[in-house]
Short mmCIF file of C-alpha atoms and ligand atoms in Angstrom, two decimals:
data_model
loop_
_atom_site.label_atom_id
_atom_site.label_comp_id
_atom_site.label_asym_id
_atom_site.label_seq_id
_atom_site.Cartn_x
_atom_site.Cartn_y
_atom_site.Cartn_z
CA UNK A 1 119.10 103.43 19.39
CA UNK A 2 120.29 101.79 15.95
CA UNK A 3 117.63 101.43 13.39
CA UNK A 4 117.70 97.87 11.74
CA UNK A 5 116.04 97.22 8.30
CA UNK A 6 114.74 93.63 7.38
CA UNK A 7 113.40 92.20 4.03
CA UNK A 8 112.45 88.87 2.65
CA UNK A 9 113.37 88.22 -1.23
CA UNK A 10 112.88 85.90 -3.61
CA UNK A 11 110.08 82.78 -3.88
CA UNK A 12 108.11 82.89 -0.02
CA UNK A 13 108.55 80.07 2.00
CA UNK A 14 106.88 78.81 5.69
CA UNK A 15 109.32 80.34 8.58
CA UNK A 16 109.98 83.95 6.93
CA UNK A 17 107.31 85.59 9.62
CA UNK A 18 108.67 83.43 12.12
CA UNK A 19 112.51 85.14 11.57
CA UNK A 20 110.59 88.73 11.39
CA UNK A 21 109.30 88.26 15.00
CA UNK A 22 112.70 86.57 16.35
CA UNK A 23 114.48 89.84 14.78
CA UNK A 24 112.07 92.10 16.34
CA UNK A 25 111.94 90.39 19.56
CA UNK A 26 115.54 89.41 19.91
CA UNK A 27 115.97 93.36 19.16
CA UNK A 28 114.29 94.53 22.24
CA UNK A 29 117.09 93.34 24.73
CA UNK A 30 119.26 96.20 22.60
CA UNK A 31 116.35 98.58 22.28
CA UNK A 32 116.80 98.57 18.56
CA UNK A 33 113.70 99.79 16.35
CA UNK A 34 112.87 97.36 13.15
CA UNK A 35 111.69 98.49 9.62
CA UNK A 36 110.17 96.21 7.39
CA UNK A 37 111.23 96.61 3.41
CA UNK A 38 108.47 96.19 1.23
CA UNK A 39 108.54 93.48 -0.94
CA UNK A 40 112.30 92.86 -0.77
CA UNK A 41 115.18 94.52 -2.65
CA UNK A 42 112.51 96.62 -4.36
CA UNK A 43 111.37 97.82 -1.07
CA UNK A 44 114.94 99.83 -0.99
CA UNK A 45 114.80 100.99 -4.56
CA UNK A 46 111.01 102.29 -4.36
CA UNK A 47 111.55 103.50 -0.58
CA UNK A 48 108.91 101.43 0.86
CA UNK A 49 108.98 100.61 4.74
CA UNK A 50 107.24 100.22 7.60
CA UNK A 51 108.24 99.96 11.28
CA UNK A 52 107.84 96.65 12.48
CA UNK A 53 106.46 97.08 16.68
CA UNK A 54 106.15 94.28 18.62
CA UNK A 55 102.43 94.80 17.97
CA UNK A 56 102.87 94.44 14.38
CA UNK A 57 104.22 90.46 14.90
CA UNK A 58 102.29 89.32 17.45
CA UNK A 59 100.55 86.41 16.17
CA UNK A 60 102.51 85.57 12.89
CA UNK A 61 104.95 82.70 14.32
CA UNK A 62 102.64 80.08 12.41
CA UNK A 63 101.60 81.97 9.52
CA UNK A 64 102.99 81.08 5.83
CA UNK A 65 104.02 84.03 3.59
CA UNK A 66 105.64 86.63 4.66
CA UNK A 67 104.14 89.96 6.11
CA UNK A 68 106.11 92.58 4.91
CA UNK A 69 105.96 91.06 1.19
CA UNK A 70 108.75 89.64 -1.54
CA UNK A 71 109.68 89.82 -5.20
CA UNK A 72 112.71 88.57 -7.18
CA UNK A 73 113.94 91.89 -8.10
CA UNK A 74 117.96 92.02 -8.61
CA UNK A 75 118.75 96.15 -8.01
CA UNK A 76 121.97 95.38 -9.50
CA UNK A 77 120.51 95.34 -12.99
CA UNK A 78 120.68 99.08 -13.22
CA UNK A 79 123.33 101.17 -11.81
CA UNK A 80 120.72 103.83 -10.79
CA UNK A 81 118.89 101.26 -9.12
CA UNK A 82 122.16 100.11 -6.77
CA UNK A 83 122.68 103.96 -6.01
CA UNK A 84 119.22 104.21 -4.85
CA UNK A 85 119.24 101.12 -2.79
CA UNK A 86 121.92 102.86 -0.88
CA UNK A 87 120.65 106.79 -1.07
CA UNK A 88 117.74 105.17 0.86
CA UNK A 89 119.63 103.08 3.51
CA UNK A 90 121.14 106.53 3.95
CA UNK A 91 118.02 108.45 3.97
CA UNK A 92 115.92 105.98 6.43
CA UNK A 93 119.06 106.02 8.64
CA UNK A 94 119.43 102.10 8.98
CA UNK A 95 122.32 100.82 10.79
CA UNK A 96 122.19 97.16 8.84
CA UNK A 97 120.22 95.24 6.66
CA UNK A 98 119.17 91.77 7.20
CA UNK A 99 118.19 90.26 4.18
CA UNK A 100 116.52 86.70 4.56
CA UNK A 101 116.10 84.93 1.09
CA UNK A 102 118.21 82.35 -1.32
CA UNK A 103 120.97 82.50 -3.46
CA UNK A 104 119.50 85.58 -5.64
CA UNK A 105 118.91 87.64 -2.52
CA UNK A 106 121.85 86.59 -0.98
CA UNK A 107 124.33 87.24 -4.25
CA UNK A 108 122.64 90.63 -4.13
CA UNK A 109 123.49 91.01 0.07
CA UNK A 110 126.92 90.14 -1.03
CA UNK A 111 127.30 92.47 -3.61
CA UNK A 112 126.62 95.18 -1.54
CA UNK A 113 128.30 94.39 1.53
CA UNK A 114 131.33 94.71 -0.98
CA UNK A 115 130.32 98.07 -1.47
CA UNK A 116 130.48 98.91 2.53
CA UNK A 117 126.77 98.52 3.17
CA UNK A 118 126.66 96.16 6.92
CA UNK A 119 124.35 93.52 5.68
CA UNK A 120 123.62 90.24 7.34
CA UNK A 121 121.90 87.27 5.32
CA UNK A 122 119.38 84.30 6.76
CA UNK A 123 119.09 81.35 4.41
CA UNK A 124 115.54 80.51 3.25
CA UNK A 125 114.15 78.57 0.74
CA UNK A 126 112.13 74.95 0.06
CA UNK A 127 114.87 74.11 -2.03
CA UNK A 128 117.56 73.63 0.38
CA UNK A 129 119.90 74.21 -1.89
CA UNK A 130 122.26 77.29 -0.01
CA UNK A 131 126.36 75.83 0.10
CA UNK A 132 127.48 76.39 4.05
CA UNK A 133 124.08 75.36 5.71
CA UNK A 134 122.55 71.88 6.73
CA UNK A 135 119.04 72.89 5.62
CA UNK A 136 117.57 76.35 5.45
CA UNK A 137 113.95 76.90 7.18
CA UNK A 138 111.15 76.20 4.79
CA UNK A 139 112.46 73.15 3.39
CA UNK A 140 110.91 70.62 5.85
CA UNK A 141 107.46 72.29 5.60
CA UNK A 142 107.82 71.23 1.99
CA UNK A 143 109.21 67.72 2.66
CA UNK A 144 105.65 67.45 4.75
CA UNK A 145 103.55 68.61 2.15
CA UNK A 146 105.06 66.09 -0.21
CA UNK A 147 105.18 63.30 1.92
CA UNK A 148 101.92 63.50 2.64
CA UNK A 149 100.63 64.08 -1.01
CA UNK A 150 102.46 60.80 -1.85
CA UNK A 151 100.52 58.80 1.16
CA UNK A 152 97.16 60.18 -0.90
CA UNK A 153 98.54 59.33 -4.06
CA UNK A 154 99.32 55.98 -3.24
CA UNK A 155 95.64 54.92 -2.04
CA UNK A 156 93.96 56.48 -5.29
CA UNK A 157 96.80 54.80 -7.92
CA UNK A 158 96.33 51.36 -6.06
CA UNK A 159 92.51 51.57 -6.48
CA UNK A 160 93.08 52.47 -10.14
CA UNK A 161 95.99 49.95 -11.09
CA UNK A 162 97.52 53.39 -12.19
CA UNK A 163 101.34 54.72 -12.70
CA UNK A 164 101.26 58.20 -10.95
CA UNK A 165 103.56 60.92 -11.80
CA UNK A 166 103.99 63.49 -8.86
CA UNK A 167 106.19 66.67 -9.94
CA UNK A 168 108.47 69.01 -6.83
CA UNK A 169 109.78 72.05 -7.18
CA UNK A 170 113.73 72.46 -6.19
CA UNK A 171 114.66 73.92 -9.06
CA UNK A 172 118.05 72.55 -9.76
CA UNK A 173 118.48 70.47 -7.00
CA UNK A 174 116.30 67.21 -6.09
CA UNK A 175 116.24 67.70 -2.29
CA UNK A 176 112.42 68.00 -1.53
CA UNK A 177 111.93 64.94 -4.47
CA UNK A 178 114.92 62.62 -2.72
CA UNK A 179 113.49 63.53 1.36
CA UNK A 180 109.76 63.14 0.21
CA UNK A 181 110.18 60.01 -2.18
CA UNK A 182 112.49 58.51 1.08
CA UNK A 183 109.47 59.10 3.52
CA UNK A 184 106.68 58.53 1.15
CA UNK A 185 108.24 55.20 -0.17
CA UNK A 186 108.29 56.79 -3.66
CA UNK A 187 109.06 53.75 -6.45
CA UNK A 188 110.97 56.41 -8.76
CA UNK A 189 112.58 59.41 -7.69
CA UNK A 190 114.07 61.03 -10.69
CA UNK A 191 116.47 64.50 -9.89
CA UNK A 192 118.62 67.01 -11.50
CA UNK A 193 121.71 65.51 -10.08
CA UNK A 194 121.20 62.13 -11.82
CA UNK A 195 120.23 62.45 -15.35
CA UNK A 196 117.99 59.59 -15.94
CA UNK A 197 117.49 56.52 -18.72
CA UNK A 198 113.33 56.26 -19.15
CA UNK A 199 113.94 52.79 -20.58
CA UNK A 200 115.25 51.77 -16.98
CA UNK A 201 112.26 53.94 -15.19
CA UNK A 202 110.03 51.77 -17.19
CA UNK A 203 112.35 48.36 -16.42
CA UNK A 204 111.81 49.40 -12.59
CA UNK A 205 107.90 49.59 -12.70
CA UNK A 206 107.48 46.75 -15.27
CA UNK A 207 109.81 44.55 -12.52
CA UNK A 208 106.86 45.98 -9.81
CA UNK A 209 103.67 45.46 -12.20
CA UNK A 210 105.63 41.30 -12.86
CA UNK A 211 105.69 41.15 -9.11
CA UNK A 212 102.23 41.53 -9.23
CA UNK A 213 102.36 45.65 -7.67
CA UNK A 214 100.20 46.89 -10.24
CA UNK A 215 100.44 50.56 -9.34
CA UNK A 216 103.92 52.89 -8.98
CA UNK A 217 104.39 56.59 -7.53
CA UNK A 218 107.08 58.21 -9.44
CA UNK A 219 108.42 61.96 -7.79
CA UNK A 220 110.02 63.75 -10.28
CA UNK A 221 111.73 67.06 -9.11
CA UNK A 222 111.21 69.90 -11.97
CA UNK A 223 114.91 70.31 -12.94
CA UNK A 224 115.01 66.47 -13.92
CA UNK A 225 116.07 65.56 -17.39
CA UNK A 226 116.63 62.95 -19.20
CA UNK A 227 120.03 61.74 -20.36
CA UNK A 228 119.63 62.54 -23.84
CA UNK A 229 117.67 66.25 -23.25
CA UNK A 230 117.98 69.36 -22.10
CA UNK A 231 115.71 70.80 -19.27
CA UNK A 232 111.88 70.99 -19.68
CA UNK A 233 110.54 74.05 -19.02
CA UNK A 234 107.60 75.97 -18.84
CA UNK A 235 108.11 79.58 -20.93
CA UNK A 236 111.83 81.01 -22.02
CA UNK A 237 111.24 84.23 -19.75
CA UNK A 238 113.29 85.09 -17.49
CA UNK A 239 113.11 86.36 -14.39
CA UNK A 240 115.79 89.36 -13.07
CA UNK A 241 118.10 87.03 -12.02
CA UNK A 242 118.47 84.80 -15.29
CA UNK A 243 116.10 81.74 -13.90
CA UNK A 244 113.20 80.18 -16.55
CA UNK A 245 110.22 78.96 -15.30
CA UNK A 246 110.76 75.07 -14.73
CA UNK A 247 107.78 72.66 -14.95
CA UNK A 248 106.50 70.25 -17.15
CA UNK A 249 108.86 67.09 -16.70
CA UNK A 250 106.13 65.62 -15.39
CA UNK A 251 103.70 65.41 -18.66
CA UNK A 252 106.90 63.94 -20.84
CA UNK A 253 107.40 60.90 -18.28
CA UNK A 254 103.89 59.96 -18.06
CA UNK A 255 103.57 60.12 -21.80
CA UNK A 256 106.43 57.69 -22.10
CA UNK A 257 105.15 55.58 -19.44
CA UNK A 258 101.95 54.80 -20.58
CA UNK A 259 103.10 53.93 -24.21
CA UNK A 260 105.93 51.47 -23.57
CA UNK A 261 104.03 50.03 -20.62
CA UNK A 262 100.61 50.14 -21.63
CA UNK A 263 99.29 51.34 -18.03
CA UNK A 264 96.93 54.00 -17.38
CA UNK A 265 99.55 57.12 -16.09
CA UNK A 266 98.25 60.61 -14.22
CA UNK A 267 100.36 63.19 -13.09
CA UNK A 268 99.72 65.50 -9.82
CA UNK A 269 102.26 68.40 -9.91
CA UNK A 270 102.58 69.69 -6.74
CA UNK A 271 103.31 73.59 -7.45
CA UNK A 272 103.05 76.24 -5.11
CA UNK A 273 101.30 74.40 -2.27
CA UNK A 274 104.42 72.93 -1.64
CA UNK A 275 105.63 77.03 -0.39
CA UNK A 276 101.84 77.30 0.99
CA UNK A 277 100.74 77.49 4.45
CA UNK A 278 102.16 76.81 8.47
CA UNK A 279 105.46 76.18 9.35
CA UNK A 280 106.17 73.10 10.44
CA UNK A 281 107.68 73.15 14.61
CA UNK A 282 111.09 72.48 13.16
CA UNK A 283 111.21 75.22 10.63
CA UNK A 284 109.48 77.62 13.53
CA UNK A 285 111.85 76.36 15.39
CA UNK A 286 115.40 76.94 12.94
CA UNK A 287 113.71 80.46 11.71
CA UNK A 288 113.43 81.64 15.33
CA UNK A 289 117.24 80.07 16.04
CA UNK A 290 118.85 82.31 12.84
CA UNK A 291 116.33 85.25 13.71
CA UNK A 292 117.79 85.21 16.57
CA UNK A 293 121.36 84.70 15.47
CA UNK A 294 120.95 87.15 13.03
CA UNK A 295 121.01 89.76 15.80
CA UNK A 296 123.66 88.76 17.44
CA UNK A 297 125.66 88.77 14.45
CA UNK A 298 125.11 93.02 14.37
CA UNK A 299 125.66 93.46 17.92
CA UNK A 300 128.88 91.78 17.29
CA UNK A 301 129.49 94.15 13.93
CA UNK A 302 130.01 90.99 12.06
CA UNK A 303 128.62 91.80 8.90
CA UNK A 304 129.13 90.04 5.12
CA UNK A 305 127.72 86.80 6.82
CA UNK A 306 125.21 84.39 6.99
CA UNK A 307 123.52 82.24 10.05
CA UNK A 308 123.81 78.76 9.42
CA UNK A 309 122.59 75.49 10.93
CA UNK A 310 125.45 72.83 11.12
CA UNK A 311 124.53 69.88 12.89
CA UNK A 312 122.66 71.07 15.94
CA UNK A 313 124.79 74.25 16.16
CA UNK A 314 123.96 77.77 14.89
CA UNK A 315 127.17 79.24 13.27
CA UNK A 316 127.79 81.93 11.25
CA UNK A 317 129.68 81.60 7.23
CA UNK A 318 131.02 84.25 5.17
CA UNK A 319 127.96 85.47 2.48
CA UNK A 320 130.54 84.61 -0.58
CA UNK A 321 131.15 80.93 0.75
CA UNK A 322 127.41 80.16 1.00
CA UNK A 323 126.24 81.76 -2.64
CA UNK A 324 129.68 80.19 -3.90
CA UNK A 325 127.50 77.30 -5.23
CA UNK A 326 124.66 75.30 -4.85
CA UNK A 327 123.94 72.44 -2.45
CA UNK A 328 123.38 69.51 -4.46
CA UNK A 329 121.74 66.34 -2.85
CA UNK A 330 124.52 64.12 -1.14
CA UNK A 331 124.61 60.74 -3.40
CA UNK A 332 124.71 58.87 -0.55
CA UNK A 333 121.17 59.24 0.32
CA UNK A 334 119.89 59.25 -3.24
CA UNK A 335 121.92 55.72 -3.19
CA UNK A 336 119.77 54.76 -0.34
CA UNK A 337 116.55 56.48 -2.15
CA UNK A 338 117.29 53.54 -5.04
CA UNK A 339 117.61 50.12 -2.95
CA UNK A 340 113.33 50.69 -2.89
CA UNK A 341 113.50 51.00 -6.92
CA UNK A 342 111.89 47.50 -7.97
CA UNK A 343 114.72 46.22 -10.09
CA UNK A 344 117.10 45.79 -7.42
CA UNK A 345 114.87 44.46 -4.73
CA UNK A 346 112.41 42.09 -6.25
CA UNK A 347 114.03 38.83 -6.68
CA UNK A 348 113.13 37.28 -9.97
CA UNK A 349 111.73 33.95 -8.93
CA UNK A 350 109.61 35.28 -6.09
CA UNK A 351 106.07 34.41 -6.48
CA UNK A 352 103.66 36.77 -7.15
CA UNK A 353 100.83 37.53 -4.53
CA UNK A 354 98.54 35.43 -7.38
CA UNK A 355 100.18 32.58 -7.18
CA UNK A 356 100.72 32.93 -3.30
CA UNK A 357 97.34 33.14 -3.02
CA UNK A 358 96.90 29.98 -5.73
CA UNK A 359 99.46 27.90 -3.71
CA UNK A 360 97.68 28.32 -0.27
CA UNK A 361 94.34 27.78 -1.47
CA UNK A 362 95.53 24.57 -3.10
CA UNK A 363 97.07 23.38 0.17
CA UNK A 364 93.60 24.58 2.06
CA UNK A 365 91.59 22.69 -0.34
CA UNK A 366 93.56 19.33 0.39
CA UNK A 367 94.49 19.50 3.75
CA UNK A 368 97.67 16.77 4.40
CA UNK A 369 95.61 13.21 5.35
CA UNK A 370 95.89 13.15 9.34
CA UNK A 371 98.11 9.58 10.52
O1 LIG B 401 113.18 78.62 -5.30
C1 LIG B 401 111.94 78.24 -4.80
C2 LIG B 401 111.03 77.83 -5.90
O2 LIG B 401 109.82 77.42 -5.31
C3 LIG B 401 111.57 76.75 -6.84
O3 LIG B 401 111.50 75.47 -6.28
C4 LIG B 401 110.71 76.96 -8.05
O4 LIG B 401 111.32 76.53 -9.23
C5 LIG B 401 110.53 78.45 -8.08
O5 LIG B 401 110.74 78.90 -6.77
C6 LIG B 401 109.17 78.90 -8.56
O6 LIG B 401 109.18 80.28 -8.61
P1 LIG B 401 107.89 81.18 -8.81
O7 LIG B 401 107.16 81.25 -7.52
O8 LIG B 401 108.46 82.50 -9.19
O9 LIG B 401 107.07 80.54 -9.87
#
């Protein structure tokens, strides 16, 4: 009987408890026993486990968080904290490690796969922003949240004749803002791949408010900046892995907004209810499929690597090629994200619904004389 140890790092996202119960599950056909490490790498510094039964995941498939808890701690900080790490994959008598989180986690699986630990990694996060994967689980739950935030936001700024500001997380890269703003029918979507000009924001919702569209939804993702600044962010601390706190982009733009356009601006930033909450089907769905691959990859001894979705097909990549670096959004979607930006759809002379409305009134009023 092999003894396999499983942790979640890093932010939470919707699907982790749906990989826990594929790895316990899928673990049964090999009569492996599961331990859950407490809140991530800490879990394996501070010796904290617990043995994950069947029992113990019935019934978590649809729940958000994770059960066995997470943190953002990097062990390989301090040298006694690596030595630990391993003293207690010794002492607990694990076989492998699967370690389910982002780029931190990952970098951290890597690290010590290097040193001849077997580790395995699962890619999670809303940011979607791992190199060698399609999407990692989490990140449509997120694209949901937004999208439907958006479809609110676009019934209250219409009623107020109001510019609304919504602000994503993704950290550095602008996939939730570029998906969401797609499906929402966003009139702005600012990211961190495309540092942006505010005079042409305000251009494109002064060409909408002309039109006679006297209300705009703007998503900007947090890492957005414009093309003169830096980042905005939230506090210079940072966390064990180097990261600030991002946040705040959000306040600047509306600021500008409402002065050079003179219309009344809000901003909703979305936060942590974006990582809040159910799974959606597909991310049950993908987090089962790697849970699953996950233990396939140890049967087969093939450790250092990571499950990965690529088109419809679960594959496996080498941990160094998928932490080599980060997933940006694919311009040619963010080129299809701007054909809805007003400037380069509205056609000057069109008529605005005012003087629609004007011209078919006047025609109602004097019907053409009948022959
Ligand atoms: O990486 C996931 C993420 O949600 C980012 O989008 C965001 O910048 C960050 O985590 C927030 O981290 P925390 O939960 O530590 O505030």
């Amino acid at each position: 009987m092999k003894r396999i140890g499983i942790l979640t790092g890093g932010g939470d996202c919707p699907g982790l408890n749906a990989v826990i119960r594929a790895v316990v599950k899928a673990s049964r056909r090999y009569d492996w026993e599961i331990i859950g490490i407490k809140n991530g790498w800490k879990g394996l510094i501070n010796g904290e486990i617990e043995i994950l039964t069947d029992y113990a995941v019935s019934g978590i498939l649809p729940k958000g968080g994770t059960i066995i808890g997470t943190s953002r701690t990097n062990p390989f900080k301090k040298p006694e904290d690596v030595q630990k790490v391993e003293e207690n994959i010794k002492r607990f008598g694990l076989s492998a490690v699967v370690a389910i989180g982002g780029d931190d986690t990952l970098s951290v699986a890597l690290k010590f796969h290097e040193r001849g630990i077997p580790v395995v990694g699962v890619p999670k996060t809303i940011d979607n922003d791992l190199s060698g994967t399609d999407y990692t689980f989490g990140f449509d739950t997120a694209v949901s949240i937004v999208t439907e935030a958006i479809d609110r936001l676009h019934t209250t700024a219409e009623s107020h004749h109001r510019v609304i500001v919504v602000e994503v997380m993704g950290r550095h890269a602008g996939w939730i803002a570029t998906f969401a703003g797609i499906a929402g029918g966003a009139d702005e979507i600012l990211i961190p791949e495309v540092p942006f000009n505010i005079d042409q924001v305000c251009r494109n919702l002064k060409a909408r408010y002309d039109h006679g569209k006297k209300f705009s939804i703007v998503v900007v993702a947090e890492g957005a900046k414009p093309e003169e600044g830096g980042l905005i962010i939230q506090s210079d601390e940072t966390d064990e892995f180097g990261h600030v706190r991002l946040g705040g982009i959000s306040h600047y733009l509306a600021k500008e907004i409402e002065k050079r356009l003179n219309v009344e601006t809000r901003v909703t930033i979305l936060g942590h209810v974006q990582r809040g909450g159910t799974p959606t089907a597909r991310d049950r769905l993908l987090a089962t499929r790697f849970g699953v691959a996950a233990v396939e990859l140890i049967k087969n001894n093939d450790f250092g690597k990571m499950v990965a979705l690529q088109g419809d097909n679960i594959i496996s990549v080498p941990l160094a090629e998928a932490v080599s670096k980060l997933k940006t959004v694919n311009m040619e979607l963010y080129e299809i994200a701007k054909i809805f930006f007003a400037e380069s759809y509205l056609d000057k002379d069109d008529k605005t619904p005012e003087e629609t409305t004007t011209v078919n009134l006047q025609s109602y009023q004097n019907p053409p004389m009948e022959q």
